[in-house]
Coordinates of C-alpha atoms and ligand atoms in Angstrom, one line a residue:
M1 CA 32.7 -26.1 9.4
T2 CA 30.0 -28.2 11.0
K3 CA 28.4 -30.7 8.7
I4 CA 24.7 -30.9 8.0
K5 CA 23.2 -33.9 10.0
V6 CA 20.9 -36.3 8.2
K7 CA 18.5 -37.6 10.8
N8 CA 17.8 -41.1 9.4
P9 CA 19.9 -43.5 7.4
L10 CA 20.1 -43.5 3.6
V11 CA 20.7 -46.7 1.7
D12 CA 23.6 -46.5 -0.7
L13 CA 23.7 -49.1 -3.5
D14 CA 27.1 -49.1 -5.2
G15 CA 27.4 -50.4 -8.8
D16 CA 29.7 -51.0 -11.7
E17 CA 32.3 -49.6 -14.2
M18 CA 32.4 -45.9 -15.0
T19 CA 29.4 -45.1 -12.9
R20 CA 31.1 -46.8 -9.9
V21 CA 34.1 -44.5 -10.5
I22 CA 31.9 -41.5 -10.6
W23 CA 29.9 -42.7 -7.6
S24 CA 32.9 -42.5 -5.3
M25 CA 34.0 -39.2 -6.7
V26 CA 30.6 -37.7 -6.1
K27 CA 30.5 -38.9 -2.5
E28 CA 34.1 -37.8 -1.8
H29 CA 33.9 -34.3 -3.4
L30 CA 30.3 -33.2 -3.2
I31 CA 28.5 -35.1 -0.4
F32 CA 30.9 -36.0 2.5
P33 CA 32.5 -32.6 2.8
Y34 CA 29.1 -31.1 3.8
I35 CA 26.9 -34.0 5.0
D36 CA 27.0 -36.2 8.0
V37 CA 24.8 -39.2 7.0
D38 CA 24.6 -42.8 8.2
L39 CA 24.9 -44.6 4.9
K40 CA 23.7 -48.2 4.9
Y41 CA 26.1 -49.4 2.2
F42 CA 25.5 -52.3 -0.2
D43 CA 28.0 -53.2 -2.9
L44 CA 25.9 -54.3 -5.9
G45 CA 29.0 -54.4 -8.1
V46 CA 28.7 -57.5 -10.2
I47 CA 31.6 -59.2 -8.5
H48 CA 30.1 -58.8 -5.1
R49 CA 26.7 -59.9 -6.3
D50 CA 28.4 -63.0 -7.7
Q51 CA 30.3 -63.7 -4.4
T52 CA 27.1 -63.4 -2.4
D53 CA 25.0 -65.5 -4.9
D54 CA 23.1 -62.2 -5.4
K55 CA 21.9 -62.1 -1.8
V56 CA 23.2 -58.6 -1.5
T57 CA 20.6 -57.3 -4.0
L58 CA 17.7 -58.7 -1.9
D59 CA 19.3 -57.3 1.3
A60 CA 19.6 -53.9 -0.3
A61 CA 15.9 -54.0 -1.4
K62 CA 14.9 -54.9 2.2
A63 CA 17.0 -52.0 3.5
I64 CA 15.2 -49.6 1.2
E65 CA 11.9 -50.9 2.5
Q66 CA 13.2 -50.5 6.1
Y67 CA 14.7 -47.0 5.8
G68 CA 12.5 -45.6 3.1
V69 CA 15.1 -44.0 0.8
G70 CA 17.9 -45.4 -1.3
V71 CA 20.3 -44.1 -3.9
K72 CA 21.6 -46.5 -6.6
C73 CA 24.6 -46.5 -8.9
A74 CA 24.1 -48.1 -12.3
T75 CA 24.9 -51.9 -12.4
I76 CA 25.7 -54.5 -15.0
T77 CA 23.0 -56.9 -16.0
P78 CA 25.1 -59.8 -17.0
D79 CA 24.8 -61.6 -20.3
D80 CA 27.1 -64.3 -21.7
D81 CA 29.8 -61.8 -22.6
R82 CA 29.8 -60.4 -19.0
I83 CA 29.9 -63.9 -17.5
N84 CA 33.2 -64.5 -19.4
E85 CA 34.5 -61.0 -18.7
Y86 CA 33.9 -61.2 -14.9
K87 CA 34.1 -65.0 -14.5
L88 CA 30.6 -65.1 -13.0
K89 CA 28.9 -68.2 -11.7
K90 CA 25.8 -67.4 -13.7
A91 CA 23.8 -64.6 -15.4
W92 CA 22.4 -63.0 -12.3
P93 CA 19.1 -61.2 -13.0
S94 CA 18.9 -57.4 -13.3
P95 CA 19.2 -55.8 -9.9
N96 CA 16.8 -53.1 -11.0
G97 CA 14.2 -55.6 -12.0
Q98 CA 14.6 -57.4 -8.7
I99 CA 14.4 -54.3 -6.5
R100 CA 11.4 -53.1 -8.6
S101 CA 9.5 -56.4 -8.1
Y102 CA 10.4 -56.5 -4.4
L103 CA 9.1 -53.0 -3.7
D104 CA 6.3 -53.4 -6.3
G105 CA 7.5 -50.1 -7.6
T106 CA 6.9 -47.9 -10.6
V107 CA 9.8 -46.1 -12.3
F108 CA 9.6 -42.4 -13.1
R109 CA 12.1 -40.8 -15.5
K110 CA 12.7 -37.1 -15.4
P111 CA 14.9 -35.0 -17.6
I112 CA 17.2 -32.3 -16.0
I113 CA 16.5 -29.0 -17.7
V114 CA 19.2 -26.3 -18.4
K115 CA 18.7 -23.0 -20.1
N116 CA 21.3 -23.5 -22.8
I117 CA 20.0 -26.8 -24.0
K118 CA 16.9 -26.4 -26.1
P119 CA 14.6 -29.4 -26.3
A120 CA 13.9 -30.7 -29.7
V121 CA 10.3 -29.7 -29.2
R122 CA 10.0 -26.0 -29.0
S123 CA 7.0 -25.9 -26.6
W124 CA 8.7 -28.0 -24.0
K125 CA 9.7 -25.7 -21.1
K126 CA 9.4 -27.9 -18.1
P127 CA 10.2 -31.6 -17.5
I128 CA 7.9 -34.2 -18.9
V129 CA 8.2 -37.1 -16.4
V130 CA 7.4 -40.5 -17.7
G131 CA 5.8 -43.1 -15.4
R132 CA 6.0 -46.5 -17.0
H133 CA 4.0 -49.5 -15.8
A134 CA 6.7 -52.1 -15.4
Y135 CA 4.6 -55.3 -15.3
G136 CA 2.9 -57.6 -17.9
D137 CA 1.4 -56.9 -21.3
I138 CA 3.7 -58.0 -24.2
Y139 CA 6.6 -58.3 -21.7
K140 CA 5.0 -61.4 -20.1
A141 CA 3.1 -62.7 -23.1
Q142 CA 2.9 -66.1 -24.7
E143 CA 3.2 -66.2 -28.4
L144 CA 2.6 -68.8 -31.1
V145 CA 3.5 -69.0 -34.8
I146 CA 0.5 -70.5 -36.5
P147 CA 1.7 -72.8 -39.3
T148 CA -1.5 -74.1 -40.7
P149 CA -5.2 -73.2 -40.9
G150 CA -7.0 -73.7 -37.6
R151 CA -8.9 -72.1 -34.8
A152 CA -7.3 -69.9 -32.1
E153 CA -9.2 -69.6 -28.8
L154 CA -8.7 -67.7 -25.6
V155 CA -9.6 -70.0 -22.7
F156 CA -9.9 -69.2 -19.0
T157 CA -10.3 -72.0 -16.5
T158 CA -11.3 -70.9 -13.0
D159 CA -9.6 -72.1 -9.8
S160 CA -12.5 -71.1 -7.6
E161 CA -14.6 -73.9 -6.2
G162 CA -18.3 -73.7 -7.0
A163 CA -17.7 -71.3 -9.9
H164 CA -18.4 -72.9 -13.2
G165 CA -15.7 -74.2 -15.5
E166 CA -14.4 -72.4 -18.5
T167 CA -14.8 -69.2 -20.4
K168 CA -13.9 -69.4 -24.1
V169 CA -13.7 -66.9 -26.9
V170 CA -12.5 -67.5 -30.5
V171 CA -9.7 -65.2 -31.4
H172 CA -9.5 -66.1 -35.0
E173 CA -10.2 -68.8 -37.5
F174 CA -6.9 -69.0 -39.4
K175 CA -7.3 -69.8 -43.1
G176 CA -3.5 -69.9 -43.4
P177 CA -0.3 -69.2 -41.5
G178 CA -0.1 -66.3 -39.0
V179 CA 0.9 -65.3 -35.5
L180 CA -0.9 -65.3 -32.1
M181 CA -0.2 -63.7 -28.7
G182 CA -1.8 -64.0 -25.3
M183 CA -1.0 -61.3 -22.8
H184 CA -2.3 -60.4 -19.3
N185 CA -2.2 -57.9 -16.5
T186 CA -3.5 -58.0 -12.9
D187 CA -5.7 -55.6 -11.0
K188 CA -3.2 -55.6 -8.2
S189 CA -0.4 -54.4 -10.4
I190 CA -2.4 -51.8 -12.3
R191 CA -3.7 -50.5 -9.0
S192 CA -0.2 -50.2 -7.5
F193 CA 0.9 -48.4 -10.7
A194 CA -2.0 -45.9 -10.4
K195 CA -1.3 -45.4 -6.7
A196 CA 2.5 -44.8 -7.4
C197 CA 1.7 -42.3 -10.2
I198 CA -0.8 -40.4 -8.0
R199 CA 1.7 -40.4 -5.1
Y200 CA 4.5 -39.1 -7.4
A201 CA 2.3 -36.4 -8.9
I202 CA 1.3 -35.1 -5.5
S203 CA 4.8 -35.2 -4.2
E204 CA 6.1 -33.2 -7.2
K205 CA 2.9 -31.1 -7.5
I206 CA 2.5 -31.8 -11.2
D207 CA -0.6 -32.7 -13.2
L208 CA -1.1 -36.4 -14.1
W209 CA -1.9 -37.7 -17.6
F210 CA -2.8 -41.2 -18.5
G211 CA -3.4 -42.5 -22.0
A212 CA -4.6 -45.9 -23.3
K213 CA -6.8 -47.2 -26.1
D214 CA -10.0 -48.0 -24.4
T215 CA -12.1 -47.3 -27.5
I216 CA -10.5 -50.3 -29.2
S217 CA -9.6 -52.4 -26.3
K218 CA -13.0 -52.4 -24.5
K219 CA -12.0 -54.8 -21.8
Y220 CA -8.2 -54.7 -21.4
D221 CA -7.4 -51.0 -21.7
T222 CA -10.8 -50.1 -20.2
R223 CA -9.7 -52.0 -17.1
F224 CA -6.7 -49.7 -16.8
K225 CA -8.8 -46.6 -17.3
N226 CA -11.3 -47.7 -14.7
I227 CA -8.8 -48.7 -12.1
F228 CA -7.0 -45.4 -12.6
A229 CA -10.3 -43.5 -12.2
S230 CA -11.2 -45.3 -9.0
E231 CA -7.8 -44.5 -7.5
I232 CA -8.2 -40.9 -8.5
V233 CA -11.5 -40.7 -6.7
E234 CA -9.8 -42.2 -3.6
A235 CA -7.0 -39.6 -3.7
M236 CA -9.1 -36.6 -4.8
K237 CA -8.7 -34.6 -1.5
D238 CA -4.9 -35.0 -1.4
M239 CA -4.7 -34.1 -5.1
Q240 CA -6.8 -31.0 -4.7
K241 CA -4.7 -29.9 -1.7
A242 CA -1.5 -30.3 -3.8
G243 CA -3.2 -28.5 -6.8
V244 CA -2.8 -31.6 -9.0
S245 CA -5.3 -32.4 -11.8
Y246 CA -5.9 -35.7 -13.6
K247 CA -6.7 -36.2 -17.3
Y248 CA -7.4 -39.3 -19.2
F249 CA -6.6 -39.3 -23.0
L250 CA -6.7 -41.8 -25.8
I251 CA -3.0 -42.6 -26.2
D252 CA -2.7 -41.2 -29.7
D253 CA -4.4 -38.0 -28.5
A254 CA -1.9 -37.8 -25.6
V255 CA 1.0 -38.1 -28.0
A256 CA -0.4 -35.2 -30.1
Q257 CA -1.1 -33.1 -27.0
V258 CA 2.3 -33.6 -25.5
M259 CA 4.0 -32.1 -28.6
K260 CA 2.2 -28.8 -28.0
H261 CA 2.4 -28.8 -24.3
E262 CA 4.9 -26.8 -22.1
G263 CA 5.6 -29.8 -19.9
G264 CA 5.6 -29.9 -16.1
I265 CA 3.4 -33.1 -16.1
L266 CA 3.6 -36.7 -15.2
W267 CA 2.7 -38.9 -18.2
A268 CA 1.7 -42.3 -16.9
M269 CA 2.0 -45.0 -19.6
K270 CA 1.3 -48.7 -20.1
N271 CA 4.3 -50.9 -20.3
Y272 CA 4.9 -50.8 -24.1
D273 CA 3.9 -47.1 -24.5
G274 CA 6.4 -46.3 -21.7
D275 CA 9.1 -48.3 -23.4
V276 CA 8.7 -46.4 -26.7
F277 CA 7.8 -42.9 -25.5
S278 CA 10.3 -42.7 -22.6
D279 CA 13.1 -43.0 -25.2
M280 CA 11.4 -40.4 -27.4
I281 CA 11.1 -38.0 -24.5
A282 CA 14.7 -38.6 -23.4
A283 CA 16.0 -37.9 -26.9
G284 CA 13.8 -34.9 -27.2
F285 CA 15.2 -33.3 -24.0
G286 CA 18.9 -34.0 -25.0
S287 CA 21.2 -36.6 -23.4
L288 CA 21.0 -39.8 -21.4
G289 CA 23.5 -38.2 -19.1
M290 CA 20.8 -35.7 -18.1
M291 CA 18.0 -38.1 -17.2
T292 CA 17.2 -39.2 -13.7
S293 CA 15.0 -41.9 -12.6
V294 CA 13.2 -42.8 -9.3
L295 CA 11.5 -45.9 -8.2
V296 CA 8.4 -45.3 -6.0
S297 CA 6.6 -48.0 -4.2
P298 CA 2.9 -47.9 -3.4
T299 CA 3.7 -47.6 0.3
G300 CA 6.0 -44.6 -0.3
K301 CA 9.6 -46.0 -0.5
F302 CA 11.9 -44.3 -2.9
E303 CA 15.0 -45.3 -4.8
F304 CA 16.9 -42.7 -6.9
E305 CA 19.3 -43.4 -9.8
A306 CA 20.6 -42.2 -13.1
A307 CA 18.6 -43.5 -16.1
H308 CA 21.7 -44.5 -18.0
G309 CA 23.8 -47.6 -17.6
T310 CA 27.4 -48.1 -16.5
V311 CA 28.9 -46.4 -19.6
K312 CA 31.0 -49.4 -20.4
R313 CA 32.8 -47.8 -23.4
H314 CA 34.2 -45.0 -21.2
Y315 CA 35.2 -47.4 -18.5
Y316 CA 37.4 -49.4 -20.9
Q317 CA 39.2 -46.1 -21.8
Y318 CA 39.5 -45.3 -18.1
K319 CA 41.0 -48.7 -17.4
E320 CA 43.6 -48.1 -20.1
G321 CA 44.5 -44.8 -18.4
K322 CA 43.0 -42.7 -21.1
E323 CA 41.0 -39.5 -20.3
T324 CA 37.3 -39.8 -20.1
S325 CA 34.6 -37.2 -20.3
T326 CA 31.6 -39.0 -18.7
N327 CA 28.6 -36.9 -17.6
P328 CA 28.0 -37.4 -13.9
V329 CA 25.0 -35.1 -13.7
A330 CA 22.3 -37.8 -13.5
S331 CA 24.3 -39.6 -10.8
I332 CA 24.7 -36.3 -8.8
F333 CA 20.9 -35.7 -9.2
A334 CA 20.3 -39.2 -7.9
W335 CA 22.1 -38.1 -4.7
T336 CA 20.3 -34.8 -4.5
G337 CA 16.9 -36.5 -5.1
A338 CA 17.6 -38.9 -2.3
L339 CA 18.8 -36.3 0.1
K340 CA 15.8 -34.0 -0.7
K341 CA 13.4 -36.9 -0.1
R342 CA 15.2 -37.9 3.1
G343 CA 15.0 -34.3 4.3
E344 CA 11.3 -34.1 3.5
L345 CA 10.5 -37.3 5.3
D346 CA 12.7 -36.3 8.3
D347 CA 11.5 -32.7 8.2
T348 CA 15.0 -31.4 8.1
K349 CA 15.0 -28.2 6.0
D350 CA 18.8 -27.8 5.9
V351 CA 19.2 -31.2 4.2
V352 CA 16.6 -30.2 1.5
Q353 CA 18.4 -26.9 1.1
F354 CA 21.8 -28.5 0.6
A355 CA 20.4 -30.7 -2.1
G356 CA 19.0 -27.6 -3.8
K357 CA 22.4 -25.8 -3.6
L358 CA 24.2 -28.8 -5.1
E359 CA 21.7 -28.9 -8.0
K360 CA 22.1 -25.2 -8.6
A361 CA 25.9 -25.6 -8.6
V362 CA 25.6 -28.3 -11.3
L363 CA 23.2 -26.2 -13.4
D364 CA 25.3 -23.1 -13.1
C365 CA 28.3 -24.9 -14.4
I366 CA 26.5 -26.2 -17.4
E367 CA 24.9 -22.9 -18.1
E368 CA 28.4 -21.2 -18.0
G369 CA 29.7 -23.7 -20.5
L370 CA 31.6 -26.0 -18.1
I371 CA 30.4 -29.2 -19.6
T372 CA 31.3 -32.8 -20.5
K373 CA 31.8 -34.0 -24.0
D374 CA 28.2 -35.4 -24.6
L375 CA 26.7 -31.9 -24.2
M376 CA 29.1 -30.2 -26.7
S377 CA 26.7 -30.8 -29.6
L378 CA 23.6 -29.8 -27.6
V379 CA 24.4 -26.5 -25.9
D380 CA 24.0 -23.1 -27.5
N381 CA 27.4 -21.5 -28.0
P382 CA 29.5 -24.5 -27.0
P383 CA 32.8 -23.7 -25.4
K384 CA 36.2 -24.3 -27.1
K385 CA 36.9 -27.3 -25.0
H386 CA 34.9 -29.8 -22.9
L387 CA 36.0 -30.9 -19.4
N388 CA 37.0 -34.4 -18.4
T389 CA 35.0 -36.3 -15.8
A390 CA 37.2 -35.2 -12.8
E391 CA 37.5 -31.6 -14.1
F392 CA 33.7 -31.3 -14.3
I393 CA 33.2 -32.7 -10.7
S394 CA 35.9 -30.3 -9.5
A395 CA 34.1 -27.3 -11.2
V396 CA 30.9 -28.3 -9.5
S397 CA 32.7 -28.7 -6.2
K398 CA 34.1 -25.1 -6.5
K399 CA 30.7 -23.7 -7.2
L400 CA 29.2 -25.6 -4.4
A401 CA 31.8 -24.3 -2.0
K402 CA 30.8 -20.8 -2.9
E403 CA 27.1 -21.6 -2.4
M404 CA 27.8 -23.1 1.0
K405 CA 29.7 -20.0 2.3
Ligands
LIG1 P1 25.0 -46.9 -21.2 O1 25.8 -47.1 -20.0 O2 23.6 -46.3 -21.0 O3 25.8 -46.1 -22.3 C1 25.5 -46.1 -23.7 C2 26.2 -44.9 -24.3 O4 25.4 -43.8 -24.0 C3 27.6 -44.7 -23.8 O5 28.5 -45.4 -24.5 C4 27.7 -43.2 -24.1 O6 27.8 -42.9 -25.5 C5 26.3 -42.7 -23.8 N1 26.2 -42.3 -22.3 C6 25.4 -42.9 -21.4 N2 25.5 -42.3 -20.2 C7 26.4 -41.3 -20.4 C8 26.9 -40.4 -19.5 N3 26.6 -40.3 -18.2 N4 27.9 -39.5 -20.0 C9 28.2 -39.6 -21.3 N5 27.7 -40.4 -22.2 C10 26.8 -41.3 -21.7 O7 24.8 -48.4 -21.9 P2 25.9 -49.5 -22.2 O8 27.2 -49.0 -22.1 O9 25.4 -50.1 -23.4 O10 25.6 -50.5 -21.0 C11 26.5 -50.8 -20.0 C12 25.9 -51.6 -18.9 O11 24.9 -50.9 -18.3 C13 25.3 -52.9 -19.4 O12 25.9 -54.0 -18.7 C14 23.8 -52.8 -18.9 O13 23.4 -54.0 -18.3 C15 23.9 -51.7 -17.8 N6 22.7 -50.9 -17.6 C16 22.3 -50.6 -16.4 C17 21.3 -49.8 -16.1 C18 21.0 -49.5 -14.7 O14 21.6 -50.0 -13.7 N7 20.0 -48.7 -14.4 C19 20.5 -49.3 -17.1 C20 20.9 -49.5 -18.5 C21 22.0 -50.4 -18.7 P3 29.3 -42.7 -26.2 O15 29.9 -44.0 -26.1 O16 28.8 -42.4 -27.6 O17 30.0 -41.6 -25.5
LIG2 MG1 12.9 -48.4 -24.6

């Protein structure tokens, strides 16, 4: 059988632990038998990051910028325990964080929907994608514990020549102990975020929601609202062509509306809202093993991955030679997402079709009750026995072989 040729290279970022095991199984059994692709391979496993003083992470980010599409396995973000475990030189920063800041990207999380797993919210029929702004606010704030009475002020000193000195406002006259925080964001980052959300909504042909609290935060959140609005005006023609609408809500209203909505939307959120509600949406749709994630840069570069980590607990069992039942679905969908996007950008329909067939093979397996352990408590009419990691991939491989005939 002749393999399907992928026109341009795809950047392959390998990772750690159980997901690294799954990564090579997915490539060997589900991708390479059918696809002829020039993979630009970067080993982001923590040992290789350590050996290269983390240069490999930056090289990988540059390659995604050069080629446009990457697919990434989950990686360890080292803490003190990991430094000891892997004898690392230091606690290298999160690869995801680094790639995100290099590409100035926004992360979109999307649940994978199957017929036999009912979302916790009855009205949800289609995916609710969460786009989280990943810069600033409380994540880059300065905080003070106020020990005594005194005055707290917000002071801005300009760098611009000719402009005059200082702007000062009183935050609070403390009569006793308390707490204080100063946070910020930048127009550049908010604008990139808005652009990335609009680009994603157009590419997926889904409506875009954005929620903030501009009635209370008349400068801070209003800035977000206005920048979003101006980017929407800019993109209106493209949005109309794709049939995509935009709606601004107060954040509390958005939360109420989403509980009655059928889904099929992109919900753009400020950093903290995204942190909180992306976990609510993930739990509402079922399992971490069924959640994909894509990083989109404002210039249209894409990096696909599973939303979960390296599944350390399962890997320790695997290393002891014990059976594991780790769900590879999100990792497989990282590959199909990347191949689909590659095919769209290259205008190669057969590549896009292959990705669709692989996704169908996965969904068919789950809907027939061929599932990993994490889904046992979630599916309607669970089977007597779950499959182990390798058995599940083999079941998908058999289904895919039929699809490809
Ligand atoms: P995790 O990998 O997300 O797994 C936490 C737990 O969730 C697992 O122990 C498992 O529960 C369940 N789970 C997650 N994915 C699953 C899957 N595909 N199939 C079945 N069950 C799944 O988090 P972690 O084990 O706490 O973190 C391990 C490492 O991942 C950390 O070093 C962290 O730095 C890294 N991490 C990386 C990324 C990334 O690269 N994107 C994201 C998050 C974390 P049970 O044990 O109950 O079965
Ligand atoms: Mg969170």
